[in-house]
């Protein structure tokens, strides 16, 4: 889920997305697969550390950032 807001630096929209594992909002999320289902999910840095370590199902698929580059 992405929530867009009109308040940001130099008129840019700040976006908010929630970690699919813990539900907390985060400015940076990692798109990963971490279990047998091979479902792509977005996880925060804290959850990423726990799902990526010594996990044979782990697969990285990119980084989502709240502030886009121009």
Short mmCIF file of N, CA and C in Angstrom, two decimals:
data_model
loop_
_atom_site.label_atom_id
_atom_site.label_comp_id
_atom_site.label_asym_id
_atom_site.label_seq_id
_atom_site.Cartn_x
_atom_site.Cartn_y
_atom_site.Cartn_z
N UNK A 1 0.84 -1.18 0.00
CA UNK A 1 0.00 0.00 0.00
C UNK A 1 0.87 1.24 0.00
N UNK A 2 0.61 2.17 -0.88
CA UNK A 2 1.36 3.41 -0.97
C UNK A 2 0.41 4.57 -0.69
N UNK A 3 0.83 5.44 0.21
CA UNK A 3 0.06 6.64 0.53
C UNK A 3 0.86 7.82 0.02
N UNK A 4 0.26 8.66 -0.79
CA UNK A 4 0.96 9.81 -1.32
C UNK A 4 0.54 11.06 -0.57
N UNK A 5 1.50 11.92 -0.34
CA UNK A 5 1.24 13.17 0.36
C UNK A 5 1.84 14.30 -0.46
N UNK A 6 1.21 15.46 -0.43
CA UNK A 6 1.70 16.60 -1.19
C UNK A 6 2.78 17.39 -0.45
N UNK A 7 3.11 17.03 0.77
CA UNK A 7 4.13 17.76 1.50
C UNK A 7 5.46 17.08 1.31
N UNK A 8 6.42 17.83 0.82
CA UNK A 8 7.75 17.28 0.60
C UNK A 8 8.73 18.37 0.24
N UNK A 9 9.97 17.98 0.08
CA UNK A 9 11.01 18.93 -0.29
C UNK A 9 10.83 19.37 -1.73
N UNK A 10 10.87 20.66 -1.96
CA UNK A 10 10.80 21.25 -3.29
C UNK A 10 9.62 20.73 -4.11
N UNK A 11 8.47 20.54 -3.45
CA UNK A 11 7.27 20.15 -4.15
C UNK A 11 7.17 18.68 -4.49
N UNK A 12 8.16 17.87 -4.13
CA UNK A 12 8.10 16.43 -4.41
C UNK A 12 7.12 15.78 -3.45
N UNK A 13 6.47 14.75 -3.93
CA UNK A 13 5.55 14.01 -3.07
C UNK A 13 6.32 13.00 -2.23
N UNK A 14 6.06 13.00 -0.94
CA UNK A 14 6.63 11.99 -0.07
C UNK A 14 5.69 10.80 -0.07
N UNK A 15 6.23 9.64 -0.29
CA UNK A 15 5.40 8.45 -0.35
C UNK A 15 5.67 7.60 0.88
N UNK A 16 4.68 6.88 1.31
CA UNK A 16 4.82 6.00 2.46
C UNK A 16 4.37 4.61 2.07
N UNK A 17 5.15 3.63 2.45
CA UNK A 17 4.80 2.25 2.18
C UNK A 17 5.08 1.47 3.47
N UNK A 18 4.34 0.41 3.69
CA UNK A 18 4.46 -0.36 4.92
C UNK A 18 5.14 -1.70 4.67
N UNK A 19 5.92 -2.13 5.64
CA UNK A 19 6.59 -3.43 5.59
C UNK A 19 5.53 -4.52 5.56
N UNK A 20 5.66 -5.46 4.63
CA UNK A 20 4.69 -6.56 4.53
C UNK A 20 4.86 -7.58 5.66
N UNK A 21 5.95 -7.52 6.38
CA UNK A 21 6.19 -8.47 7.46
C UNK A 21 5.77 -7.93 8.82
N UNK A 22 6.22 -6.71 9.16
CA UNK A 22 5.91 -6.16 10.50
C UNK A 22 4.84 -5.07 10.47
N UNK A 23 4.53 -4.53 9.27
CA UNK A 23 3.47 -3.54 9.15
C UNK A 23 3.87 -2.11 9.45
N UNK A 24 5.14 -1.87 9.77
CA UNK A 24 5.59 -0.52 10.10
C UNK A 24 5.91 0.27 8.83
N UNK A 25 5.63 1.59 8.82
CA UNK A 25 6.01 2.41 7.68
C UNK A 25 7.53 2.58 7.65
N UNK A 26 8.10 2.66 6.44
CA UNK A 26 9.55 2.81 6.33
C UNK A 26 9.89 3.62 5.08
N UNK A 27 10.95 4.45 5.14
CA UNK A 27 11.34 5.26 3.98
C UNK A 27 12.06 4.43 2.91
N UNK A 28 12.60 3.28 3.30
CA UNK A 28 13.28 2.38 2.36
C UNK A 28 12.82 0.96 2.65
N UNK A 29 12.39 0.27 1.59
CA UNK A 29 11.97 -1.13 1.71
C UNK A 29 12.68 -1.96 0.65
N UNK A 30 12.89 -3.22 0.96
CA UNK A 30 13.57 -4.13 0.05
C UNK A 30 12.56 -5.14 -0.49
N UNK A 31 12.53 -5.31 -1.80
CA UNK A 31 11.64 -6.28 -2.43
C UNK A 31 12.37 -7.62 -2.41
N UNK A 32 11.78 -8.60 -1.73
CA UNK A 32 12.44 -9.89 -1.56
C UNK A 32 11.46 -11.05 -1.64
N UNK A 33 12.02 -12.23 -1.84
CA UNK A 33 11.32 -13.49 -1.65
C UNK A 33 12.08 -14.17 -0.52
N UNK A 34 11.37 -14.76 0.45
CA UNK A 34 12.10 -15.37 1.56
C UNK A 34 11.53 -16.69 2.05
N UNK A 35 10.55 -17.25 1.33
CA UNK A 35 10.02 -18.55 1.75
C UNK A 35 9.68 -19.40 0.53
N UNK A 36 9.17 -20.58 0.76
CA UNK A 36 8.88 -21.52 -0.32
C UNK A 36 7.84 -21.01 -1.31
N UNK A 37 6.99 -20.09 -0.89
CA UNK A 37 5.94 -19.59 -1.78
C UNK A 37 6.50 -18.74 -2.93
N UNK A 38 7.70 -18.23 -2.77
CA UNK A 38 8.36 -17.37 -3.76
C UNK A 38 7.54 -16.12 -4.08
N UNK A 39 6.75 -15.66 -3.12
CA UNK A 39 5.96 -14.44 -3.27
C UNK A 39 6.85 -13.23 -3.02
N UNK A 40 6.75 -12.23 -3.89
CA UNK A 40 7.51 -11.00 -3.70
C UNK A 40 6.82 -10.14 -2.65
N UNK A 41 7.58 -9.65 -1.68
CA UNK A 41 7.07 -8.78 -0.63
C UNK A 41 8.07 -7.65 -0.39
N UNK A 42 7.59 -6.57 0.23
CA UNK A 42 8.46 -5.47 0.63
C UNK A 42 8.70 -5.57 2.13
N UNK A 43 9.98 -5.55 2.53
CA UNK A 43 10.33 -5.62 3.95
C UNK A 43 11.24 -4.46 4.33
N UNK A 44 11.10 -4.01 5.58
CA UNK A 44 11.94 -2.93 6.10
C UNK A 44 13.34 -3.46 6.40
N UNK A 45 14.23 -2.57 6.76
CA UNK A 45 15.62 -2.97 7.02
C UNK A 45 15.74 -3.97 8.17
N UNK A 46 14.94 -3.79 9.21
CA UNK A 46 14.99 -4.72 10.35
C UNK A 46 14.55 -6.11 9.95
N UNK A 47 13.43 -6.19 9.23
CA UNK A 47 12.93 -7.50 8.79
C UNK A 47 13.85 -8.10 7.74
N UNK A 48 14.43 -7.27 6.88
CA UNK A 48 15.34 -7.75 5.85
C UNK A 48 16.53 -8.49 6.47
N UNK A 49 17.05 -7.94 7.56
CA UNK A 49 18.20 -8.59 8.21
C UNK A 49 17.85 -10.00 8.67
N UNK A 50 16.64 -10.19 9.16
CA UNK A 50 16.27 -11.51 9.67
C UNK A 50 15.87 -12.49 8.56
N UNK A 51 15.27 -12.02 7.48
CA UNK A 51 14.83 -12.95 6.42
C UNK A 51 15.94 -13.30 5.44
N UNK A 52 16.98 -12.48 5.35
CA UNK A 52 18.03 -12.72 4.36
C UNK A 52 19.16 -13.61 4.88
N UNK A 53 19.36 -13.63 6.17
CA UNK A 53 20.51 -14.34 6.75
C UNK A 53 20.32 -15.86 6.72
N UNK A 54 21.26 -16.56 6.09
CA UNK A 54 21.27 -18.03 6.03
C UNK A 54 19.93 -18.59 5.56
N UNK A 55 19.34 -18.00 4.54
CA UNK A 55 18.03 -18.42 4.04
C UNK A 55 18.16 -18.91 2.60
N UNK A 56 17.96 -20.20 2.35
CA UNK A 56 18.10 -20.72 0.98
C UNK A 56 17.00 -20.22 0.03
N UNK A 57 15.90 -19.71 0.55
CA UNK A 57 14.80 -19.20 -0.27
C UNK A 57 14.93 -17.71 -0.57
N UNK A 58 15.91 -17.04 0.07
CA UNK A 58 16.04 -15.59 -0.06
C UNK A 58 16.45 -15.20 -1.49
N UNK A 59 15.75 -14.15 -1.99
CA UNK A 59 16.07 -13.58 -3.29
C UNK A 59 15.77 -12.09 -3.25
N UNK A 60 16.74 -11.27 -3.64
CA UNK A 60 16.59 -9.81 -3.64
C UNK A 60 16.02 -9.34 -4.97
N UNK A 61 15.08 -8.40 -4.93
CA UNK A 61 14.45 -7.93 -6.16
C UNK A 61 14.45 -6.42 -6.34
N UNK A 62 15.18 -5.67 -5.52
CA UNK A 62 15.26 -4.23 -5.69
C UNK A 62 14.93 -3.47 -4.43
N UNK A 63 15.13 -2.17 -4.49
CA UNK A 63 14.91 -1.29 -3.34
C UNK A 63 13.88 -0.24 -3.70
N UNK A 64 12.92 -0.02 -2.79
CA UNK A 64 11.91 1.02 -2.93
C UNK A 64 12.28 2.15 -1.99
N UNK A 65 12.26 3.39 -2.49
CA UNK A 65 12.60 4.56 -1.66
C UNK A 65 11.45 5.55 -1.67
N UNK A 66 11.19 6.14 -0.50
CA UNK A 66 10.09 7.10 -0.36
C UNK A 66 10.31 8.34 -1.21
N UNK A 67 11.56 8.77 -1.34
CA UNK A 67 11.85 9.94 -2.17
C UNK A 67 12.46 9.48 -3.47
N UNK A 68 11.75 9.77 -4.55
CA UNK A 68 12.25 9.42 -5.87
C UNK A 68 13.28 10.45 -6.32
N UNK A 69 14.21 9.99 -7.12
CA UNK A 69 15.15 10.92 -7.76
C UNK A 69 14.45 11.57 -8.94
N UNK A 70 14.91 12.73 -9.31
CA UNK A 70 14.38 13.38 -10.53
C UNK A 70 15.12 12.92 -11.73
#
